mmCIF file of the N, C-alpha and C atoms, coordinates in Angstrom:
data_MODEL
# 
_entry.id   MODEL 
# 
loop_
_atom_site.group_PDB 
_atom_site.id 
_atom_site.type_symbol 
_atom_site.label_atom_id 
_atom_site.label_alt_id 
_atom_site.label_comp_id 
_atom_site.label_asym_id 
_atom_site.label_entity_id 
_atom_site.label_seq_id 
_atom_site.pdbx_PDB_ins_code 
_atom_site.Cartn_x 
_atom_site.Cartn_y 
_atom_site.Cartn_z 
_atom_site.occupancy 
_atom_site.B_iso_or_equiv 
_atom_site.pdbx_formal_charge 
_atom_site.auth_seq_id 
_atom_site.auth_comp_id 
_atom_site.auth_asym_id 
_atom_site.auth_atom_id 
_atom_site.pdbx_PDB_model_num 
ATOM 1   N N  . UNK A 1 1  ? 0.842   -1.182 0.000  1.00 0.00 ? 1  UNK A N  1 
ATOM 2   C CA . UNK A 1 1  ? 0.000   0.000  0.000  1.00 0.00 ? 1  UNK A CA 1 
ATOM 3   C C  . UNK A 1 1  ? 0.879   1.235  0.000  1.00 0.00 ? 1  UNK A C  1 
ATOM 4   N N  . UNK A 1 2  ? 0.943   1.899  -1.089 1.00 0.00 ? 2  UNK A N  1 
ATOM 5   C CA . UNK A 1 2  ? 1.790   3.076  -1.198 1.00 0.00 ? 2  UNK A CA 1 
ATOM 6   C C  . UNK A 1 2  ? 0.971   4.341  -1.355 1.00 0.00 ? 2  UNK A C  1 
ATOM 7   N N  . UNK A 1 3  ? 0.283   4.734  -0.297 1.00 0.00 ? 3  UNK A N  1 
ATOM 8   C CA . UNK A 1 3  ? -0.511  5.967  -0.377 1.00 0.00 ? 3  UNK A CA 1 
ATOM 9   C C  . UNK A 1 3  ? 0.400   7.165  -0.143 1.00 0.00 ? 3  UNK A C  1 
ATOM 10  N N  . UNK A 1 4  ? 0.446   8.015  -1.109 1.00 0.00 ? 4  UNK A N  1 
ATOM 11  C CA . UNK A 1 4  ? 1.298   9.198  -1.048 1.00 0.00 ? 4  UNK A CA 1 
ATOM 12  C C  . UNK A 1 4  ? 0.432   10.429 -0.782 1.00 0.00 ? 4  UNK A C  1 
ATOM 13  N N  . UNK A 1 5  ? 0.924   11.292 0.090  1.00 0.00 ? 5  UNK A N  1 
ATOM 14  C CA . UNK A 1 5  ? 0.221   12.543 0.383  1.00 0.00 ? 5  UNK A CA 1 
ATOM 15  C C  . UNK A 1 5  ? 0.775   13.611 -0.550 1.00 0.00 ? 5  UNK A C  1 
ATOM 16  N N  . UNK A 1 6  ? -0.107  14.334 -1.234 1.00 0.00 ? 6  UNK A N  1 
ATOM 17  C CA . UNK A 1 6  ? 0.382   15.411 -2.094 1.00 0.00 ? 6  UNK A CA 1 
ATOM 18  C C  . UNK A 1 6  ? 1.167   16.449 -1.277 1.00 0.00 ? 6  UNK A C  1 
ATOM 19  N N  . UNK A 1 7  ? 2.126   17.076 -1.924 1.00 0.00 ? 7  UNK A N  1 
ATOM 20  C CA . UNK A 1 7  ? 3.009   18.030 -1.251 1.00 0.00 ? 7  UNK A CA 1 
ATOM 21  C C  . UNK A 1 7  ? 2.232   19.219 -0.687 1.00 0.00 ? 7  UNK A C  1 
ATOM 22  N N  . UNK A 1 8  ? 1.166   19.628 -1.347 1.00 0.00 ? 8  UNK A N  1 
ATOM 23  C CA . UNK A 1 8  ? 0.457   20.828 -0.922 1.00 0.00 ? 8  UNK A CA 1 
ATOM 24  C C  . UNK A 1 8  ? -0.282  20.639 0.399  1.00 0.00 ? 8  UNK A C  1 
ATOM 25  N N  . UNK A 1 9  ? -0.620  19.409 0.776  1.00 0.00 ? 9  UNK A N  1 
ATOM 26  C CA . UNK A 1 9  ? -1.369  19.182 2.018  1.00 0.00 ? 9  UNK A CA 1 
ATOM 27  C C  . UNK A 1 9  ? -0.530  19.545 3.257  1.00 0.00 ? 9  UNK A C  1 
ATOM 28  N N  . UNK A 1 10 ? 0.698   19.058 3.410  1.00 0.00 ? 10 UNK A N  1 
ATOM 29  C CA . UNK A 1 10 ? 1.483   19.487 4.574  1.00 0.00 ? 10 UNK A CA 1 
ATOM 30  C C  . UNK A 1 10 ? 1.778   20.987 4.583  1.00 0.00 ? 10 UNK A C  1 
ATOM 31  N N  . UNK A 1 11 ? 1.923   21.564 3.389  1.00 0.00 ? 11 UNK A N  1 
ATOM 32  C CA . UNK A 1 11 ? 2.167   23.008 3.317  1.00 0.00 ? 11 UNK A CA 1 
ATOM 33  C C  . UNK A 1 11 ? 0.948   23.773 3.820  1.00 0.00 ? 11 UNK A C  1 
ATOM 34  N N  . UNK A 1 12 ? -0.242  23.360 3.400  1.00 0.00 ? 12 UNK A N  1 
ATOM 35  C CA . UNK A 1 12 ? -1.474  24.019 3.852  1.00 0.00 ? 12 UNK A CA 1 
ATOM 36  C C  . UNK A 1 12 ? -1.648  23.846 5.358  1.00 0.00 ? 12 UNK A C  1 
ATOM 37  N N  . UNK A 1 13 ? -1.390  22.654 5.870  1.00 0.00 ? 13 UNK A N  1 
ATOM 38  C CA . UNK A 1 13 ? -1.517  22.408 7.308  1.00 0.00 ? 13 UNK A CA 1 
ATOM 39  C C  . UNK A 1 13 ? -0.528  23.277 8.083  1.00 0.00 ? 13 UNK A C  1 
ATOM 40  N N  . UNK A 1 14 ? 0.690   23.389 7.595  1.00 0.00 ? 14 UNK A N  1 
ATOM 41  C CA . UNK A 1 14 ? 1.696   24.232 8.253  1.00 0.00 ? 14 UNK A CA 1 
ATOM 42  C C  . UNK A 1 14 ? 1.283   25.703 8.232  1.00 0.00 ? 14 UNK A C  1 
ATOM 43  N N  . UNK A 1 15 ? 0.753   26.170 7.113  1.00 0.00 ? 15 UNK A N  1 
ATOM 44  C CA . UNK A 1 15 ? 0.304   27.560 7.026  1.00 0.00 ? 15 UNK A CA 1 
ATOM 45  C C  . UNK A 1 15 ? -0.877  27.825 7.953  1.00 0.00 ? 15 UNK A C  1 
ATOM 46  N N  . UNK A 1 16 ? -1.793  26.869 8.058  1.00 0.00 ? 16 UNK A N  1 
ATOM 47  C CA . UNK A 1 16 ? -2.914  27.021 8.995  1.00 0.00 ? 16 UNK A CA 1 
ATOM 48  C C  . UNK A 1 16 ? -2.415  27.076 10.440 1.00 0.00 ? 16 UNK A C  1 
ATOM 49  N N  . UNK A 1 17 ? -1.458  26.245 10.765 1.00 0.00 ? 17 UNK A N  1 
ATOM 50  C CA . UNK A 1 17 ? -0.882  26.272 12.108 1.00 0.00 ? 17 UNK A CA 1 
ATOM 51  C C  . UNK A 1 17 ? -0.195  27.598 12.394 1.00 0.00 ? 17 UNK A C  1 
ATOM 52  N N  . UNK A 1 18 ? 0.565   28.095 11.437 1.00 0.00 ? 18 UNK A N  1 
ATOM 53  C CA . UNK A 1 18 ? 1.242   29.380 11.598 1.00 0.00 ? 18 UNK A CA 1 
ATOM 54  C C  . UNK A 1 18 ? 0.229   30.516 11.740 1.00 0.00 ? 18 UNK A C  1 
ATOM 55  N N  . UNK A 1 19 ? -0.831  30.481 10.951 1.00 0.00 ? 19 UNK A N  1 
ATOM 56  C CA . UNK A 1 19 ? -1.877  31.502 11.057 1.00 0.00 ? 19 UNK A CA 1 
ATOM 57  C C  . UNK A 1 19 ? -2.545  31.449 12.429 1.00 0.00 ? 19 UNK A C  1 
ATOM 58  N N  . UNK A 1 20 ? -2.753  30.257 12.956 1.00 0.00 ? 20 UNK A N  1 
ATOM 59  C CA . UNK A 1 20 ? -3.341  30.121 14.289 1.00 0.00 ? 20 UNK A CA 1 
ATOM 60  C C  . UNK A 1 20 ? -2.449  30.697 15.366 1.00 0.00 ? 20 UNK A C  1 
ATOM 61  N N  . UNK A 1 21 ? -1.156  30.459 15.270 1.00 0.00 ? 21 UNK A N  1 
ATOM 62  C CA . UNK A 1 21 ? -0.206  31.002 16.254 1.00 0.00 ? 21 UNK A CA 1 
ATOM 63  C C  . UNK A 1 21 ? -0.190  32.524 16.188 1.00 0.00 ? 21 UNK A C  1 
ATOM 64  N N  . UNK A 1 22 ? -0.159  33.073 14.983 1.00 0.00 ? 22 UNK A N  1 
ATOM 65  C CA . UNK A 1 22 ? -0.132  34.533 14.825 1.00 0.00 ? 22 UNK A CA 1 
ATOM 66  C C  . UNK A 1 22 ? -1.427  35.150 15.352 1.00 0.00 ? 22 UNK A C  1 
ATOM 67  N N  . UNK A 1 23 ? -2.570  34.550 15.024 1.00 0.00 ? 23 UNK A N  1 
ATOM 68  C CA . UNK A 1 23 ? -3.851  35.072 15.505 1.00 0.00 ? 23 UNK A CA 1 
ATOM 69  C C  . UNK A 1 23 ? -3.921  35.034 17.028 1.00 0.00 ? 23 UNK A C  1 
ATOM 70  N N  . UNK A 1 24 ? -3.435  33.965 17.630 1.00 0.00 ? 24 UNK A N  1 
ATOM 71  C CA . UNK A 1 24 ? -3.438  33.856 19.085 1.00 0.00 ? 24 UNK A CA 1 
ATOM 72  C C  . UNK A 1 24 ? -2.573  34.941 19.710 1.00 0.00 ? 24 UNK A C  1 
ATOM 73  N N  . UNK A 1 25 ? -1.418  35.211 19.137 1.00 0.00 ? 25 UNK A N  1 
ATOM 74  C CA . UNK A 1 25 ? -0.532  36.244 19.671 1.00 0.00 ? 25 UNK A CA 1 
ATOM 75  C C  . UNK A 1 25 ? -1.158  37.631 19.545 1.00 0.00 ? 25 UNK A C  1 
ATOM 76  N N  . UNK A 1 26 ? -1.829  37.896 18.433 1.00 0.00 ? 26 UNK A N  1 
ATOM 77  C CA . UNK A 1 26 ? -2.479  39.193 18.240 1.00 0.00 ? 26 UNK A CA 1 
ATOM 78  C C  . UNK A 1 26 ? -3.591  39.372 19.268 1.00 0.00 ? 26 UNK A C  1 
ATOM 79  N N  . UNK A 1 27 ? -4.430  38.364 19.438 1.00 0.00 ? 27 UNK A N  1 
ATOM 80  C CA . UNK A 1 27 ? -5.521  38.463 20.407 1.00 0.00 ? 27 UNK A CA 1 
ATOM 81  C C  . UNK A 1 27 ? -4.994  38.604 21.828 1.00 0.00 ? 27 UNK A C  1 
ATOM 82  N N  . UNK A 1 28 ? -3.952  37.878 22.153 1.00 0.00 ? 28 UNK A N  1 
ATOM 83  C CA . UNK A 1 28 ? -3.354  37.967 23.479 1.00 0.00 ? 28 UNK A CA 1 
ATOM 84  C C  . UNK A 1 28 ? -2.767  39.357 23.712 1.00 0.00 ? 28 UNK A C  1 
ATOM 85  N N  . UNK A 1 29 ? -2.136  39.921 22.717 1.00 0.00 ? 29 UNK A N  1 
ATOM 86  C CA . UNK A 1 29 ? -1.584  41.270 22.831 1.00 0.00 ? 29 UNK A CA 1 
ATOM 87  C C  . UNK A 1 29 ? -2.662  42.312 23.041 1.00 0.00 ? 29 UNK A C  1 
ATOM 88  N N  . UNK A 1 30 ? -3.766  42.182 22.316 1.00 0.00 ? 30 UNK A N  1 
ATOM 89  C CA . UNK A 1 30 ? -4.888  43.114 22.498 1.00 0.00 ? 30 UNK A CA 1 
ATOM 90  C C  . UNK A 1 30 ? -5.455  43.012 23.906 1.00 0.00 ? 30 UNK A C  1 
ATOM 91  N N  . UNK A 1 31 ? -5.613  41.792 24.391 1.00 0.00 ? 31 UNK A N  1 
ATOM 92  C CA . UNK A 1 31 ? -6.155  41.578 25.735 1.00 0.00 ? 31 UNK A CA 1 
ATOM 93  C C  . UNK A 1 31 ? -5.240  42.194 26.792 1.00 0.00 ? 31 UNK A C  1 
ATOM 94  N N  . UNK A 1 32 ? -3.936  42.003 26.620 1.00 0.00 ? 32 UNK A N  1 
ATOM 95  C CA . UNK A 1 32 ? -2.966  42.545 27.579 1.00 0.00 ? 32 UNK A CA 1 
ATOM 96  C C  . UNK A 1 32 ? -2.971  44.071 27.552 1.00 0.00 ? 32 UNK A C  1 
ATOM 97  N N  . UNK A 1 33 ? -3.048  44.666 26.361 1.00 0.00 ? 33 UNK A N  1 
ATOM 98  C CA . UNK A 1 33 ? -3.097  46.120 26.242 1.00 0.00 ? 33 UNK A CA 1 
ATOM 99  C C  . UNK A 1 33 ? -4.338  46.671 26.922 1.00 0.00 ? 33 UNK A C  1 
ATOM 100 N N  . UNK A 1 34 ? -5.473  46.020 26.709 1.00 0.00 ? 34 UNK A N  1 
ATOM 101 C CA . UNK A 1 34 ? -6.722  46.454 27.336 1.00 0.00 ? 34 UNK A CA 1 
ATOM 102 C C  . UNK A 1 34 ? -6.627  46.338 28.852 1.00 0.00 ? 34 UNK A C  1 
ATOM 103 N N  . UNK A 1 35 ? -6.035  45.243 29.345 1.00 0.00 ? 35 UNK A N  1 
ATOM 104 C CA . UNK A 1 35 ? -5.905  45.044 30.784 1.00 0.00 ? 35 UNK A CA 1 
ATOM 105 C C  . UNK A 1 35 ? -5.015  46.118 31.401 1.00 0.00 ? 35 UNK A C  1 
ATOM 106 N N  . UNK A 1 36 ? -3.907  46.436 30.748 1.00 0.00 ? 36 UNK A N  1 
ATOM 107 C CA . UNK A 1 36 ? -3.010  47.468 31.263 1.00 0.00 ? 36 UNK A CA 1 
ATOM 108 C C  . UNK A 1 36 ? -3.680  48.841 31.271 1.00 0.00 ? 36 UNK A C  1 
ATOM 109 N N  . UNK A 1 37 ? -4.464  49.146 30.230 1.00 0.00 ? 37 UNK A N  1 
ATOM 110 C CA . UNK A 1 37 ? -5.170  50.428 30.180 1.00 0.00 ? 37 UNK A CA 1 
ATOM 111 C C  . UNK A 1 37 ? -6.204  50.516 31.296 1.00 0.00 ? 37 UNK A C  1 
ATOM 112 N N  . UNK A 1 38 ? -6.940  49.425 31.536 1.00 0.00 ? 38 UNK A N  1 
ATOM 113 C CA . UNK A 1 38 ? -7.931  49.423 32.613 1.00 0.00 ? 38 UNK A CA 1 
ATOM 114 C C  . UNK A 1 38 ? -7.255  49.554 33.971 1.00 0.00 ? 38 UNK A C  1 
ATOM 115 N N  . UNK A 1 39 ? -6.123  48.902 34.130 1.00 0.00 ? 39 UNK A N  1 
ATOM 116 C CA . UNK A 1 39 ? -5.394  48.985 35.397 1.00 0.00 ? 39 UNK A CA 1 
ATOM 117 C C  . UNK A 1 39 ? -4.880  50.406 35.636 1.00 0.00 ? 39 UNK A C  1 
ATOM 118 N N  . UNK A 1 40 ? -4.376  51.054 34.602 1.00 0.00 ? 40 UNK A N  1 
ATOM 119 C CA . UNK A 1 40 ? -3.895  52.434 34.734 1.00 0.00 ? 40 UNK A CA 1 
ATOM 120 C C  . UNK A 1 40 ? -5.050  53.375 35.056 1.00 0.00 ? 40 UNK A C  1 
ATOM 121 N N  . UNK A 1 41 ? -6.198  53.172 34.418 1.00 0.00 ? 41 UNK A N  1 
ATOM 122 C CA . UNK A 1 41 ? -7.365  54.013 34.689 1.00 0.00 ? 41 UNK A CA 1 
ATOM 123 C C  . UNK A 1 41 ? -7.851  53.801 36.120 1.00 0.00 ? 41 UNK A C  1 
ATOM 124 N N  . UNK A 1 42 ? -7.795  52.583 36.593 1.00 0.00 ? 42 UNK A N  1 
ATOM 125 C CA . UNK A 1 42 ? -8.232  52.266 37.950 1.00 0.00 ? 42 UNK A CA 1 
ATOM 126 C C  . UNK A 1 42 ? -7.326  52.951 38.976 1.00 0.00 ? 42 UNK A C  1 
ATOM 127 N N  . UNK A 1 43 ? -6.032  53.019 38.687 1.00 0.00 ? 43 UNK A N  1 
ATOM 128 C CA . UNK A 1 43 ? -5.093  53.657 39.612 1.00 0.00 ? 43 UNK A CA 1 
ATOM 129 C C  . UNK A 1 43 ? -5.239  55.174 39.615 1.00 0.00 ? 43 UNK A C  1 
ATOM 130 N N  . UNK A 1 44 ? -5.692  55.755 38.509 1.00 0.00 ? 44 UNK A N  1 
ATOM 131 C CA . UNK A 1 44 ? -5.803  57.211 38.404 1.00 0.00 ? 44 UNK A CA 1 
ATOM 132 C C  . UNK A 1 44 ? -7.061  57.758 39.054 1.00 0.00 ? 44 UNK A C  1 
ATOM 133 N N  . UNK A 1 45 ? -8.156  57.029 39.014 1.00 0.00 ? 45 UNK A N  1 
ATOM 134 C CA . UNK A 1 45 ? -9.396  57.591 39.536 1.00 0.00 ? 45 UNK A CA 1 
ATOM 135 C C  . UNK A 1 45 ? -9.494  57.375 41.046 1.00 0.00 ? 45 UNK A C  1 
ATOM 136 N N  . UNK A 1 46 ? -10.233 58.254 41.715 1.00 0.00 ? 46 UNK A N  1 
ATOM 137 C CA . UNK A 1 46 ? -10.375 58.116 43.169 1.00 0.00 ? 46 UNK A CA 1 
ATOM 138 C C  . UNK A 1 46 ? -11.238 56.906 43.514 1.00 0.00 ? 46 UNK A C  1 
ATOM 139 N N  . UNK A 1 47 ? -11.219 56.465 44.760 1.00 0.00 ? 47 UNK A N  1 
ATOM 140 C CA . UNK A 1 47 ? -12.050 55.319 45.138 1.00 0.00 ? 47 UNK A CA 1 
ATOM 141 C C  . UNK A 1 47 ? -13.537 55.622 44.954 1.00 0.00 ? 47 UNK A C  1 
ATOM 142 N N  . UNK A 1 48 ? -14.323 54.579 44.826 1.00 0.00 ? 48 UNK A N  1 
ATOM 143 C CA . UNK A 1 48 ? -15.759 54.737 44.565 1.00 0.00 ? 48 UNK A CA 1 
ATOM 144 C C  . UNK A 1 48 ? -16.477 55.375 45.746 1.00 0.00 ? 48 UNK A C  1 
ATOM 145 N N  . UNK A 1 49 ? -15.993 55.192 46.959 1.00 0.00 ? 49 UNK A N  1 
ATOM 146 C CA . UNK A 1 49 ? -16.600 55.808 48.138 1.00 0.00 ? 49 UNK A CA 1 
ATOM 147 C C  . UNK A 1 49 ? -15.481 56.357 49.018 1.00 0.00 ? 49 UNK A C  1 
ATOM 148 N N  . UNK A 1 50 ? -15.749 57.471 49.673 1.00 0.00 ? 50 UNK A N  1 
ATOM 149 C CA . UNK A 1 50 ? -14.697 58.034 50.526 1.00 0.00 ? 50 UNK A CA 1 
ATOM 150 C C  . UNK A 1 50 ? -14.509 57.210 51.791 1.00 0.00 ? 50 UNK A C  1 
ATOM 151 N N  . UNK A 1 51 ? -13.290 57.171 52.260 1.00 0.00 ? 51 UNK A N  1 
ATOM 152 C CA . UNK A 1 51 ? -13.028 56.476 53.524 1.00 0.00 ? 51 UNK A CA 1 
ATOM 153 C C  . UNK A 1 51 ? -13.570 57.325 54.658 1.00 0.00 ? 51 UNK A C  1 
ATOM 154 N N  . UNK A 1 52 ? -14.067 56.660 55.640 1.00 0.00 ? 52 UNK A N  1 
ATOM 155 C CA . UNK A 1 52 ? -14.655 57.340 56.781 1.00 0.00 ? 52 UNK A CA 1 
ATOM 156 C C  . UNK A 1 52 ? -13.924 56.910 58.037 1.00 0.00 ? 52 UNK A C  1 
ATOM 157 N N  . UNK A 1 53 ? -13.991 57.733 59.043 1.00 0.00 ? 53 UNK A N  1 
ATOM 158 C CA . UNK A 1 53 ? -13.350 57.374 60.305 1.00 0.00 ? 53 UNK A CA 1 
ATOM 159 C C  . UNK A 1 53 ? -14.152 56.318 61.047 1.00 0.00 ? 53 UNK A C  1 
ATOM 160 N N  . UNK A 1 54 ? -15.375 56.054 60.586 1.00 0.00 ? 54 UNK A N  1 
ATOM 161 C CA . UNK A 1 54 ? -16.216 55.047 61.232 1.00 0.00 ? 54 UNK A CA 1 
ATOM 162 C C  . UNK A 1 54 ? -15.673 53.651 60.950 1.00 0.00 ? 54 UNK A C  1 
ATOM 163 N N  . UNK A 1 55 ? -15.240 53.420 59.713 1.00 0.00 ? 55 UNK A N  1 
ATOM 164 C CA . UNK A 1 55 ? -14.743 52.106 59.319 1.00 0.00 ? 55 UNK A CA 1 
ATOM 165 C C  . UNK A 1 55 ? -13.232 52.070 59.444 1.00 0.00 ? 55 UNK A C  1 
ATOM 166 N N  . UNK A 1 56 ? -12.687 51.058 60.053 1.00 0.00 ? 56 UNK A N  1 
ATOM 167 C CA . UNK A 1 56 ? -11.224 50.982 60.151 1.00 0.00 ? 56 UNK A CA 1 
ATOM 168 C C  . UNK A 1 56 ? -10.590 50.750 58.782 1.00 0.00 ? 56 UNK A C  1 
ATOM 169 N N  . UNK A 1 57 ? -9.394  51.225 58.627 1.00 0.00 ? 57 UNK A N  1 
ATOM 170 C CA . UNK A 1 57 ? -8.692  51.104 57.348 1.00 0.00 ? 57 UNK A CA 1 
ATOM 171 C C  . UNK A 1 57 ? -8.235  49.700 57.096 1.00 0.00 ? 57 UNK A C  1 
# 
């Protein structure tokens, strides 16, 4: 049984794998950028409620 795989099939599979890796990195980078921006905004704005002397720190 000599079943041969055409050359283009491994090339297509490799390109799909490479595209998946690149897409994952792009999405991960966007998520990280958004997280850092939200964290910076959270540090800049004042707390949602003022601290009171009634509640211990």
